Amino acid sequence: KKPLGGNATDRALLESVLPLNSRNPAYVKKETVPFDSAYKFSAAHISGKDDLILVKGAPEKILAACRYYLDENGVRRPFSPAGIEEQRKVLSMKAIRMLAIAVSPVTLTAKSKLENLTFIAMIGIRDDIRREVPAAIKEVQQAGVQVVMMTGDSKDTAIAIARDIGLLEDHGPNRVLTSQELSAMTDRQITEILPELRVIARALPTDKSRLVRLAQAESLVTGMTGDGINDAPALKRADVGFSMGSGTEVAKEAGDIVILDNNFASIAKAIRYGRTIFKSIRKFIVYQFTMNLCAVGVSLIGPFIGIDTPVTVIQMLWINIIMDTLAGLAFAGEPSLKEYMKERPKRRDEPVIDRTMAQQIFWMGLYTMTLCITFLRLPYFRTLFRFDENPIYFLTAFYALFIFSGVFNSFNARTNRINLLSHLRKNPTFILIMLIVSAVQLVMIYYGGRVFRTAGLTPSELRMVILMAFSVIPADQIRKFLFKIFKKRKKGREA
């Protein structure tokens, strides 16, 4: 049978000695002192053939209070921690977490001073590092996210683990601190070394909350991981709290996200998908604002050039369905690209619409509006689309021009690359929705009738409309090209 309850360390220790020798007398647990990182030990009073006060905790805490040990025959002898302390340091530097077990002659409380203990054993525990964690640490650091490991382990063990996972390459003076060293520093001193900090050993719950508070005071977006009750305040205070699936219910309630597989790599994925969602929102905003700018401009200017209702109410309903619902679904399927993790994090005060987006909205909105107004105003297009025969052909062509311009402009909005087909296969929903919009628009043109104020266009007229609408793509390509040249010149002046 496997042991139940307790933390992972207690279960591992109990499982290692099960099944217990049946010849041993039965013992009953009477009182306990639960482990707390403030005093670094736990104790249990068990009663049976003998009354025993068993102590388990940090070696530096337990060994310093040991005065005796039991030899192989169970005889108590004077104890010197020198040899064991040396061995402990060797194992700690191999990322092995050490626990000391001893017996106390008196009943203990949380405030008791440990003394005259009898040393029983030293336990070494090593949690294997997941293979994907070093790569995840590197990916997160490339994304501009600073990772700080806060652990209750000793400094030597913490350094060894940090090196194994790629978090610590060099051991600078401010990269690894103990809780005691941290508590001796002022908030100002910690803030100054915060960018260099990588590891805090023998960390207390108050250390976690303090670091989160100081990082937020510097306008940094903070994330905190934890699984214990003591982690709850820091999880609650952080901008994003990642609680572990195997953690306590208190920690899960305090956190914002529960990592079910207890894997740091999942946090890296959460960051990447978060950035993908933010980019998708921005793409949708660019597309919608561009279409809205054109629609508002045409509706305002139309009456002044002799077209009272360039777009009818029913037609505007279809346009709104495209802009709001269908476009939202299309951009929601954008793929999560690894290249997003090579970008710097967004500032806390960074606006959703940045300068590049504003330029694109203004440029393409103005171009599309100019294209539509030119179409409505020039006599050439009226002649081309049989205005004198029946104005409905001309207005149908304009309606088709507006919709197909939006379809082509959606490709401009989804990527800042010159290659508009970049990663398009990874978003089949986008392709499907744009094909559906185009198909429905063609049905409206030829079968919409009075409801949609449309009439069938000839193949040559439809071809001309689509070619004119397609011009939004080279127009935006020119903007992208000019923007890249301007950006390179700006970097050159700064260098």
Tab-separated table of C-alpha atoms in Angstrom:
chain	number	residue	atom	x	y	z
A	1	LYS	CA	0.000	0.000	0.000
A	2	LYS	CA	1.128	3.496	-0.803
A	3	PRO	CA	0.982	6.163	1.897
A	4	LEU	CA	-1.739	8.785	1.621
A	5	GLY	CA	-1.861	12.410	2.785
A	6	GLY	CA	0.987	14.670	3.822
A	7	ASN	CA	3.321	16.360	1.360
A	8	ALA	CA	5.360	14.638	-1.342
A	9	THR	CA	8.478	14.449	0.831
A	10	ASP	CA	6.665	12.756	3.730
A	11	ARG	CA	5.009	10.265	1.398
A	12	ALA	CA	8.351	9.420	-0.227
A	13	LEU	CA	10.036	8.881	3.150
A	14	LEU	CA	7.204	6.692	4.434
A	15	GLU	CA	7.043	4.674	1.238
A	16	SER	CA	10.789	3.996	1.457
A	17	VAL	CA	10.377	2.169	4.785
A	18	LEU	CA	7.112	0.337	4.031
A	19	PRO	CA	6.157	-2.336	4.892
A	20	LEU	CA	7.227	-1.766	8.474
A	21	ASN	CA	8.551	-4.683	10.503
A	22	SER	CA	5.526	-6.301	12.153
A	23	ARG	CA	7.631	-7.193	15.228
A	24	ASN	CA	7.921	-3.512	16.097
A	25	PRO	CA	5.400	-2.408	18.698
A	26	ALA	CA	2.570	-0.206	17.496
A	27	TYR	CA	2.972	3.517	18.067
A	28	VAL	CA	0.313	6.203	18.227
A	29	LYS	CA	0.893	9.810	17.178
A	30	LYS	CA	-0.139	12.154	19.973
A	31	GLU	CA	1.058	15.687	19.116
A	32	THR	CA	2.715	17.303	16.111
A	33	VAL	CA	4.505	20.511	15.228
A	34	PRO	CA	3.936	21.081	11.496
A	35	PHE	CA	6.823	22.253	9.372
A	36	ASP	CA	7.177	25.964	8.880
A	37	SER	CA	9.857	27.698	6.857
A	38	ALA	CA	10.261	30.221	9.668
A	39	TYR	CA	11.707	27.649	12.102
A	40	LYS	CA	12.715	24.999	9.520
A	41	PHE	CA	11.686	21.839	11.352
A	42	SER	CA	8.713	19.647	12.151
A	43	ALA	CA	8.216	17.360	15.160
A	44	ALA	CA	5.947	14.502	16.198
A	45	HIS	CA	5.312	13.017	19.636
A	46	ILE	CA	4.613	9.293	19.316
A	47	SER	CA	3.671	6.949	22.136
A	48	GLY	CA	4.082	3.199	22.348
A	49	LYS	CA	6.681	1.041	24.047
A	50	ASP	CA	8.625	4.280	24.505
A	51	ASP	CA	7.656	7.930	24.258
A	52	LEU	CA	9.632	9.557	21.422
A	53	ILE	CA	9.868	13.126	20.184
A	54	LEU	CA	10.958	12.831	16.551
A	55	VAL	CA	12.359	15.874	14.734
A	56	LYS	CA	12.880	16.385	11.020
A	57	GLY	CA	14.183	19.508	9.313
A	58	ALA	CA	16.983	21.516	7.725
A	59	PRO	CA	20.407	19.977	8.451
A	60	GLU	CA	21.959	23.292	9.516
A	61	LYS	CA	19.169	23.618	12.090
A	62	ILE	CA	19.169	20.011	13.348
A	63	LEU	CA	22.894	19.176	13.255
A	64	ALA	CA	23.808	22.264	15.268
A	65	ALA	CA	21.576	21.009	18.105
A	66	CYS	CA	22.732	17.352	18.051
A	67	ARG	CA	24.934	16.210	20.949
A	68	TYR	CA	24.643	12.441	20.513
A	69	TYR	CA	24.111	9.803	17.846
A	70	LEU	CA	23.108	6.132	17.840
A	71	ASP	CA	25.705	3.653	16.622
A	72	GLU	CA	24.899	0.413	14.751
A	73	ASN	CA	24.080	-1.292	18.071
A	74	GLY	CA	21.718	1.431	19.195
A	75	VAL	CA	24.140	2.782	21.804
A	76	ARG	CA	24.103	6.540	22.256
A	77	ARG	CA	27.498	8.160	21.775
A	78	PRO	CA	28.861	11.730	21.634
A	79	PHE	CA	28.238	13.347	18.250
A	80	SER	CA	30.478	15.565	16.120
A	81	PRO	CA	28.790	17.047	13.006
A	82	ALA	CA	32.060	17.778	11.153
A	83	GLY	CA	32.133	14.643	8.984
A	84	ILE	CA	28.437	14.655	8.202
A	85	GLU	CA	28.461	18.389	7.452
A	86	GLU	CA	31.190	17.873	4.866
A	87	GLN	CA	29.263	15.029	3.244
A	88	ARG	CA	26.094	17.112	3.276
A	89	LYS	CA	27.773	19.901	1.322
A	90	VAL	CA	29.063	17.434	-1.267
A	91	LEU	CA	25.585	15.987	-1.810
A	92	SER	CA	23.950	19.427	-1.797
A	93	MET	CA	26.221	20.517	-4.636
A	94	LYS	CA	24.830	17.584	-6.636
A	95	ALA	CA	21.314	19.069	-6.347
A	96	ILE	CA	20.340	16.599	-3.618
A	97	ARG	CA	18.029	18.053	-0.995
A	98	MET	CA	19.066	17.038	2.510
A	99	LEU	CA	16.918	16.418	5.598
A	100	ALA	CA	18.185	15.551	9.072
A	101	ILE	CA	16.247	13.327	11.482
A	102	ALA	CA	16.829	13.324	15.234
A	103	VAL	CA	15.195	12.563	18.582
A	104	SER	CA	14.529	15.236	21.202
A	105	PRO	CA	14.613	14.492	24.934
A	106	VAL	CA	11.785	16.979	25.631
A	107	THR	CA	8.452	17.862	24.063
A	108	LEU	CA	8.771	20.596	21.458
A	109	THR	CA	6.655	23.499	20.264
A	110	ALA	CA	7.128	25.844	17.340
A	111	LYS	CA	8.952	28.302	19.591
A	112	SER	CA	11.159	25.718	21.300
A	113	LYS	CA	14.918	25.970	21.067
A	114	LEU	CA	16.426	22.746	19.741
A	115	GLU	CA	19.139	21.301	21.994
A	116	ASN	CA	20.582	17.985	23.208
A	117	LEU	CA	19.205	16.125	20.182
A	118	THR	CA	20.232	12.589	19.262
A	119	PHE	CA	21.129	12.296	15.598
A	120	ILE	CA	19.380	9.433	13.753
A	121	ALA	CA	19.899	9.825	10.030
A	122	MET	CA	20.503	12.127	7.100
A	123	ILE	CA	18.140	11.739	4.154
A	124	GLY	CA	19.056	12.775	0.616
A	125	ILE	CA	16.257	13.444	-1.883
A	126	ARG	CA	16.669	14.428	-5.519
A	127	ASP	CA	13.761	15.404	-7.720
A	128	ASP	CA	14.642	14.623	-11.316
A	129	ILE	CA	14.476	17.672	-13.538
A	130	ARG	CA	11.991	17.366	-16.390
A	131	ARG	CA	13.779	17.151	-19.712
A	132	GLU	CA	11.784	20.009	-21.224
A	133	VAL	CA	12.446	22.505	-18.400
A	134	PRO	CA	15.910	23.802	-19.525
A	135	ALA	CA	14.520	24.534	-23.002
A	136	ALA	CA	11.462	26.229	-21.457
A	137	ILE	CA	13.680	28.376	-19.212
A	138	LYS	CA	15.716	29.457	-22.231
A	139	GLU	CA	12.576	30.214	-24.253
A	140	VAL	CA	11.089	32.336	-21.480
A	141	GLN	CA	14.339	34.247	-20.991
A	142	GLN	CA	14.533	34.931	-24.737
A	143	ALA	CA	11.040	36.374	-24.414
A	144	GLY	CA	12.441	38.963	-22.006
A	145	VAL	CA	10.983	37.348	-18.892
A	146	GLN	CA	13.251	37.233	-15.850
A	147	VAL	CA	12.978	33.965	-13.928
A	148	VAL	CA	13.764	33.904	-10.197
A	149	MET	CA	13.783	30.562	-8.387
A	150	MET	CA	12.708	30.791	-4.739
A	151	THR	CA	13.193	27.580	-2.825
A	152	GLY	CA	13.377	26.308	0.707
A	153	ASP	CA	16.476	24.275	-0.161
A	154	SER	CA	19.956	25.189	1.016
A	155	LYS	CA	22.080	27.587	-0.991
A	156	ASP	CA	24.347	24.845	-2.382
A	157	THR	CA	21.391	22.724	-3.489
A	158	ALA	CA	19.614	25.726	-5.008
A	159	ILE	CA	22.707	26.703	-7.004
A	160	ALA	CA	23.127	23.140	-8.303
A	161	ILE	CA	19.490	22.932	-9.414
A	162	ALA	CA	19.616	26.383	-11.025
A	163	ARG	CA	22.661	25.353	-13.040
A	164	ASP	CA	21.063	22.083	-14.128
A	165	ILE	CA	18.019	23.887	-15.544
A	166	GLY	CA	20.083	26.606	-17.232
A	167	LEU	CA	18.901	29.402	-14.958
A	168	LEU	CA	22.328	30.151	-13.526
A	169	GLU	CA	25.393	30.229	-15.756
A	170	ASP	CA	27.639	32.363	-13.584
A	171	HIS	CA	27.473	32.915	-9.858
A	172	GLY	CA	27.627	36.688	-9.461
A	173	PRO	CA	27.457	38.430	-6.074
A	174	ASN	CA	23.808	39.416	-6.494
A	175	ARG	CA	22.519	36.419	-8.429
A	176	VAL	CA	22.070	34.017	-5.501
A	177	LEU	CA	20.890	35.147	-2.069
A	178	THR	CA	19.568	33.431	1.004
A	179	SER	CA	16.479	34.584	2.841
A	180	GLN	CA	18.674	35.842	5.652
A	181	GLU	CA	20.747	37.957	3.250
A	182	LEU	CA	17.582	39.258	1.604
A	183	SER	CA	15.997	40.286	4.906
A	184	ALA	CA	19.130	42.260	5.803
A	185	MET	CA	18.710	44.416	2.678
A	186	THR	CA	16.500	47.475	2.302
A	187	ASP	CA	13.808	47.701	-0.373
A	188	ARG	CA	15.975	50.145	-2.311
A	189	GLN	CA	18.954	47.765	-2.281
A	190	ILE	CA	16.805	44.867	-3.491
A	191	THR	CA	15.316	47.021	-6.268
A	192	GLU	CA	18.817	47.883	-7.489
A	193	ILE	CA	19.914	44.238	-7.764
A	194	LEU	CA	16.537	42.908	-8.907
A	195	PRO	CA	17.527	42.615	-12.616
A	196	GLU	CA	20.480	40.382	-11.646
A	197	LEU	CA	18.667	38.202	-9.106
A	198	ARG	CA	18.152	34.562	-10.107
A	199	VAL	CA	17.947	32.377	-6.962
A	200	ILE	CA	16.765	32.814	-3.383
A	201	ALA	CA	17.555	29.896	-1.075
A	202	ARG	CA	15.833	29.047	2.223
A	203	ALA	CA	13.071	31.384	1.077
A	204	LEU	CA	10.263	32.418	3.410
A	205	PRO	CA	6.695	33.180	2.286
A	206	THR	CA	7.283	36.831	3.184
A	207	ASP	CA	10.237	36.926	0.765
A	208	LYS	CA	7.938	35.974	-2.122
A	209	SER	CA	5.375	38.646	-1.360
A	210	ARG	CA	8.106	41.221	-0.866
A	211	LEU	CA	9.740	40.532	-4.221
A	212	VAL	CA	6.387	40.668	-6.014
A	213	ARG	CA	5.626	44.001	-4.362
A	214	LEU	CA	9.005	45.513	-5.248
A	215	ALA	CA	8.810	44.299	-8.845
A	216	GLN	CA	5.344	45.814	-9.253
A	217	ALA	CA	6.621	49.077	-7.767
A	218	GLU	CA	9.035	49.194	-10.720
A	219	SER	CA	6.060	48.799	-13.119
A	220	LEU	CA	7.098	45.230	-13.938
A	221	VAL	CA	4.429	42.645	-14.730
A	222	THR	CA	4.943	39.801	-12.262
A	223	GLY	CA	4.001	36.143	-12.356
A	224	MET	CA	4.242	33.837	-9.352
A	225	THR	CA	4.133	30.059	-9.101
A	226	GLY	CA	3.345	28.146	-5.937
A	227	ASP	CA	1.502	25.183	-4.475
A	228	GLY	CA	1.378	25.675	-0.718
A	229	ILE	CA	-0.828	27.576	1.697
A	230	ASN	CA	2.053	29.946	2.445
A	231	ASP	CA	2.309	30.822	-1.264
A	232	ALA	CA	-1.276	32.134	-1.382
A	233	PRO	CA	-0.501	35.801	-0.452
A	234	ALA	CA	2.146	36.096	-3.184
A	235	LEU	CA	-0.065	34.301	-5.721
A	236	LYS	CA	-2.874	36.738	-4.944
A	237	ARG	CA	-0.643	39.812	-5.112
A	238	ALA	CA	1.068	38.903	-8.403
A	239	ASP	CA	-0.351	40.103	-11.722
A	240	VAL	CA	-0.641	36.465	-12.784
A	241	GLY	CA	-0.655	33.671	-10.215
A	242	PHE	CA	0.221	30.180	-11.490
A	243	SER	CA	-0.834	27.568	-8.950
A	244	MET	CA	0.150	23.928	-9.380
A	245	GLY	CA	-2.451	21.245	-9.978
A	246	SER	CA	-1.041	19.132	-7.140
A	247	GLY	CA	-1.058	22.091	-4.759
A	248	THR	CA	-3.402	23.001	-1.951
A	249	GLU	CA	-6.922	24.268	-2.586
A	250	VAL	CA	-5.965	27.573	-0.961
A	251	ALA	CA	-3.183	28.086	-3.518
A	252	LYS	CA	-5.506	27.182	-6.402
A	253	GLU	CA	-8.111	29.670	-5.233
A	254	ALA	CA	-5.499	32.406	-4.841
A	255	GLY	CA	-3.975	31.836	-8.284
A	256	ASP	CA	-5.332	32.931	-11.649
A	257	ILE	CA	-4.214	29.884	-13.643
A	258	VAL	CA	-3.883	26.257	-12.481
A	259	ILE	CA	-1.038	24.313	-14.129
A	260	LEU	CA	-2.492	20.806	-14.174
A	261	ASP	CA	0.743	19.028	-15.163
A	262	ASN	CA	2.926	20.944	-12.626
A	263	ASN	CA	5.321	21.729	-15.476
A	264	PHE	CA	7.218	24.971	-16.028
A	265	ALA	CA	7.034	24.326	-19.773
A	266	SER	CA	3.280	24.897	-19.512
A	267	ILE	CA	3.974	28.414	-18.226
A	268	ALA	CA	6.125	29.074	-21.291
A	269	LYS	CA	3.217	27.905	-23.458
A	270	ALA	CA	0.819	30.136	-21.527
A	271	ILE	CA	3.044	33.144	-22.244
A	272	ARG	CA	3.220	32.291	-25.946
A	273	TYR	CA	-0.525	31.743	-26.280
A	274	GLY	CA	-1.177	34.943	-24.335
A	275	ARG	CA	0.955	36.873	-26.803
A	276	THR	CA	-0.843	35.166	-29.687
A	277	ILE	CA	-4.237	36.228	-28.337
A	278	PHE	CA	-3.030	39.805	-27.885
A	279	LYS	CA	-1.737	39.903	-31.456
A	280	SER	CA	-5.009	38.436	-32.757
A	281	ILE	CA	-6.946	41.175	-30.942
A	282	ARG	CA	-4.716	43.807	-32.528
A	283	LYS	CA	-5.195	42.298	-36.004
A	284	PHE	CA	-8.954	42.354	-35.540
A	285	ILE	CA	-8.853	45.981	-34.381
A	286	VAL	CA	-6.816	47.035	-37.431
A	287	TYR	CA	-9.245	45.292	-39.767
A	288	GLN	CA	-12.392	46.626	-38.110
A	289	PHE	CA	-11.182	50.208	-37.747
A	290	THR	CA	-10.063	50.279	-41.381
A	291	MET	CA	-13.468	49.073	-42.582
A	292	ASN	CA	-15.286	51.464	-40.229
A	293	LEU	CA	-13.203	54.446	-41.311
A	294	CYS	CA	-14.060	53.712	-44.933
A	295	ALA	CA	-17.762	53.094	-44.222
A	296	VAL	CA	-18.155	56.284	-42.160
A	297	GLY	CA	-16.245	58.373	-44.706
A	298	VAL	CA	-18.313	57.107	-47.639
A	299	SER	CA	-21.603	57.568	-45.753
A	300	LEU	CA	-20.705	61.162	-44.842
A	301	ILE	CA	-19.320	62.217	-48.217
A	302	GLY	CA	-21.799	60.259	-50.380
A	303	PRO	CA	-24.656	62.771	-50.166
A	304	PHE	CA	-22.313	65.598	-51.194
A	305	ILE	CA	-21.438	63.828	-54.467
A	306	GLY	CA	-24.991	62.927	-55.402
A	307	ILE	CA	-25.329	59.480	-53.791
A	308	ASP	CA	-27.762	59.750	-50.868
A	309	THR	CA	-27.484	56.116	-49.722
A	310	PRO	CA	-24.252	54.534	-51.002
A	311	VAL	CA	-24.932	51.610	-48.642
A	312	THR	CA	-28.447	50.574	-47.585
A	313	VAL	CA	-29.413	49.513	-44.072
A	314	ILE	CA	-29.669	45.843	-45.111
A	315	GLN	CA	-26.275	46.000	-46.790
A	316	MET	CA	-24.788	47.598	-43.676
A	317	LEU	CA	-26.100	44.704	-41.584
A	318	TRP	CA	-24.141	42.260	-43.758
A	319	ILE	CA	-21.058	44.496	-43.510
A	320	ASN	CA	-21.371	44.506	-39.705
A	321	ILE	CA	-21.657	40.717	-39.640
A	322	ILE	CA	-18.393	40.523	-41.596
A	323	MET	CA	-16.576	43.102	-39.453
A	324	ASP	CA	-17.755	41.986	-36.026
A	325	THR	CA	-18.567	38.279	-36.026
A	326	LEU	CA	-16.899	36.607	-38.985
A	327	ALA	CA	-13.673	38.622	-38.790
A	328	GLY	CA	-13.451	37.906	-35.053
A	329	LEU	CA	-13.725	34.162	-35.718
A	330	ALA	CA	-11.208	34.361	-38.574
A	331	PHE	CA	-8.504	36.144	-36.550
A	332	ALA	CA	-9.165	34.002	-33.451
A	333	GLY	CA	-7.607	31.037	-35.223
A	334	GLU	CA	-4.222	32.658	-35.811
A	335	PRO	CA	-1.368	30.220	-35.028
A	336	SER	CA	0.869	30.509	-31.981
A	337	LEU	CA	4.344	31.070	-33.457
A	338	LYS	CA	7.614	30.440	-31.630
A	339	GLU	CA	8.961	33.719	-33.002
A	340	TYR	CA	6.609	35.548	-30.627
A	341	MET	CA	8.834	34.362	-27.768
A	342	LYS	CA	11.761	36.334	-29.190
A	343	GLU	CA	9.975	39.650	-28.770
A	344	ARG	CA	10.326	41.915	-25.779
A	345	PRO	CA	7.406	41.996	-23.320
A	346	LYS	CA	4.822	44.735	-23.656
A	347	ARG	CA	5.030	47.586	-21.192
A	348	ARG	CA	2.354	47.781	-18.537
A	349	ASP	CA	1.262	51.202	-19.873
A	350	GLU	CA	1.558	50.327	-23.564
A	351	PRO	CA	-1.622	51.207	-25.488
A	352	VAL	CA	-3.496	48.511	-27.381
A	353	ILE	CA	-3.296	50.572	-30.574
A	354	ASP	CA	0.371	51.382	-31.131
A	355	ARG	CA	1.890	53.729	-33.700
A	356	THR	CA	2.296	51.055	-36.372
A	357	MET	CA	-1.347	50.041	-36.050
A	358	ALA	CA	-2.499	53.663	-36.203
A	359	GLN	CA	-0.448	54.193	-39.374
A	360	GLN	CA	-1.956	51.102	-40.994
A	361	ILE	CA	-5.519	52.050	-39.997
A	362	PHE	CA	-5.125	55.602	-41.291
A	363	TRP	CA	-3.286	54.598	-44.490
A	364	MET	CA	-5.593	51.767	-45.535
A	365	GLY	CA	-8.770	53.433	-44.270
A	366	LEU	CA	-7.927	56.560	-46.246
A	367	TYR	CA	-6.964	54.573	-49.349
A	368	THR	CA	-10.116	52.427	-49.288
A	369	MET	CA	-12.298	55.478	-48.706
A	370	THR	CA	-10.575	57.333	-51.568
A	371	LEU	CA	-11.041	54.299	-53.819
A	372	CYS	CA	-14.766	54.094	-53.034
A	373	ILE	CA	-15.417	57.844	-53.369
A	374	THR	CA	-13.466	57.971	-56.638
A	375	PHE	CA	-15.594	55.108	-57.915
A	376	LEU	CA	-18.788	56.934	-56.957
A	377	ARG	CA	-17.666	60.338	-58.299
A	378	LEU	CA	-15.941	59.714	-61.627
A	379	PRO	CA	-18.197	59.554	-64.701
A	380	TYR	CA	-15.923	56.871	-66.191
A	381	PHE	CA	-17.141	54.249	-63.699
A	382	ARG	CA	-20.760	55.236	-64.216
A	383	THR	CA	-20.345	54.588	-67.900
A	384	LEU	CA	-18.423	51.355	-67.253
A	385	PHE	CA	-21.155	49.941	-65.002
A	386	ARG	CA	-24.263	50.980	-67.035
A	387	PHE	CA	-25.442	53.798	-64.782
A	388	ASP	CA	-27.532	55.337	-67.568
A	389	GLU	CA	-29.244	52.016	-68.286
A	390	ASN	CA	-30.085	51.476	-64.604
A	391	PRO	CA	-28.281	52.935	-61.552
A	392	ILE	CA	-28.695	49.604	-59.722
A	393	TYR	CA	-25.819	48.050	-61.704
A	394	PHE	CA	-23.512	50.856	-60.669
A	395	LEU	CA	-24.587	50.643	-57.000
A	396	THR	CA	-24.213	46.833	-57.058
A	397	ALA	CA	-20.679	47.239	-58.363
A	398	PHE	CA	-19.917	49.717	-55.580
A	399	TYR	CA	-21.326	47.353	-52.932
A	400	ALA	CA	-19.190	44.512	-54.322
A	401	LEU	CA	-16.147	46.796	-54.385
A	402	PHE	CA	-16.608	47.664	-50.703
A	403	ILE	CA	-17.019	44.033	-49.593
A	404	PHE	CA	-14.177	42.587	-51.678
A	405	SER	CA	-11.883	45.411	-50.548
A	406	GLY	CA	-12.603	44.272	-46.994
A	407	VAL	CA	-11.876	40.636	-47.895
A	408	PHE	CA	-8.507	41.510	-49.444
A	409	ASN	CA	-7.709	43.935	-46.637
A	410	SER	CA	-8.142	41.111	-44.105
A	411	PHE	CA	-4.974	39.563	-45.554
A	412	ASN	CA	-3.149	42.857	-44.976
A	413	ALA	CA	-4.344	43.001	-41.377
A	414	ARG	CA	-3.305	39.470	-40.374
A	415	THR	CA	0.447	39.912	-40.915
A	416	ASN	CA	3.071	42.654	-40.986
A	417	ARG	CA	5.152	40.632	-43.421
A	418	ILE	CA	5.472	41.377	-47.114
A	419	ASN	CA	4.432	37.765	-47.744
A	420	LEU	CA	0.706	37.821	-47.001
A	421	LEU	CA	0.477	34.024	-47.198
A	422	SER	CA	2.930	33.564	-44.320
A	423	HIS	CA	1.649	30.806	-41.961
A	424	LEU	CA	-1.770	31.031	-43.634
A	425	ARG	CA	-2.098	27.237	-43.767
A	426	LYS	CA	-1.977	27.149	-39.971
A	427	ASN	CA	-5.251	29.084	-39.849
A	428	PRO	CA	-7.649	27.186	-42.131
A	429	THR	CA	-10.600	28.877	-40.397
A	430	PHE	CA	-9.469	32.229	-41.809
A	431	ILE	CA	-9.403	30.866	-45.358
A	432	LEU	CA	-12.781	29.182	-44.933
A	433	ILE	CA	-14.475	32.299	-43.549
A	434	MET	CA	-13.141	34.553	-46.296
A	435	LEU	CA	-14.289	32.052	-48.938
A	436	ILE	CA	-17.745	31.964	-47.315
A	437	VAL	CA	-17.923	35.783	-47.269
A	438	SER	CA	-16.956	35.918	-50.958
A	439	ALA	CA	-19.473	33.197	-51.886
A	440	VAL	CA	-22.315	34.860	-49.973
A	441	GLN	CA	-21.457	38.186	-51.596
A	442	LEU	CA	-21.670	36.640	-55.065
A	443	VAL	CA	-25.050	35.128	-54.183
A	444	MET	CA	-26.247	38.573	-53.049
A	445	ILE	CA	-25.071	40.174	-56.276
A	446	TYR	CA	-26.967	37.788	-58.513
A	447	TYR	CA	-29.920	36.821	-56.327
A	448	GLY	CA	-30.214	39.648	-53.766
A	449	GLY	CA	-32.743	41.607	-55.791
A	450	ARG	CA	-34.696	44.386	-54.104
A	451	VAL	CA	-33.868	43.207	-50.588
A	452	PHE	CA	-30.165	43.930	-51.005
A	453	ARG	CA	-30.575	46.444	-53.859
A	454	THR	CA	-28.420	44.421	-56.233
A	455	ALA	CA	-28.548	43.238	-59.834
A	456	GLY	CA	-26.413	40.747	-61.700
A	457	LEU	CA	-23.118	42.056	-63.112
A	458	THR	CA	-21.550	40.807	-66.298
A	459	PRO	CA	-18.376	38.679	-65.949
A	460	SER	CA	-16.220	41.559	-67.200
A	461	GLU	CA	-17.841	43.969	-64.717
A	462	LEU	CA	-17.317	41.539	-61.834
A	463	ARG	CA	-13.712	41.019	-62.898
A	464	MET	CA	-13.127	44.787	-62.968
A	465	VAL	CA	-14.610	45.193	-59.474
A	466	ILE	CA	-12.431	42.422	-58.035
A	467	LEU	CA	-9.294	43.900	-59.636
A	468	MET	CA	-10.065	47.309	-58.174
A	469	ALA	CA	-10.677	45.775	-54.761
A	470	PHE	CA	-7.416	43.829	-55.026
A	471	SER	CA	-5.543	47.148	-55.278
A	472	VAL	CA	-5.707	47.444	-51.468
A	473	ILE	CA	-2.991	44.761	-51.275
A	474	PRO	CA	-0.278	46.602	-53.280
A	475	ALA	CA	-1.330	49.813	-51.506
A	476	ASP	CA	-0.548	48.260	-48.117
A	477	GLN	CA	2.601	46.629	-49.488
A	478	ILE	CA	3.885	50.106	-50.321
A	479	ARG	CA	3.170	51.164	-46.717
A	480	LYS	CA	5.030	48.152	-45.331
A	481	PHE	CA	7.973	48.749	-47.635
A	482	LEU	CA	8.240	52.433	-46.689
A	483	PHE	CA	7.892	51.563	-43.005
A	484	LYS	CA	10.749	49.041	-43.211
A	485	ILE	CA	13.007	51.610	-44.908
A	486	PHE	CA	12.153	54.229	-42.279
A	487	LYS	CA	12.806	51.724	-39.474
A	488	LYS	CA	16.234	50.773	-40.876
A	489	ARG	CA	17.238	54.432	-41.233
A	490	LYS	CA	16.121	55.135	-37.687
A	491	LYS	CA	18.214	52.246	-36.348
A	492	GLY	CA	21.165	53.482	-38.380
A	493	ARG	CA	20.910	56.991	-36.873
A	494	GLU	CA	20.624	55.550	-33.349
A	495	ALA	CA	23.716	53.371	-33.913
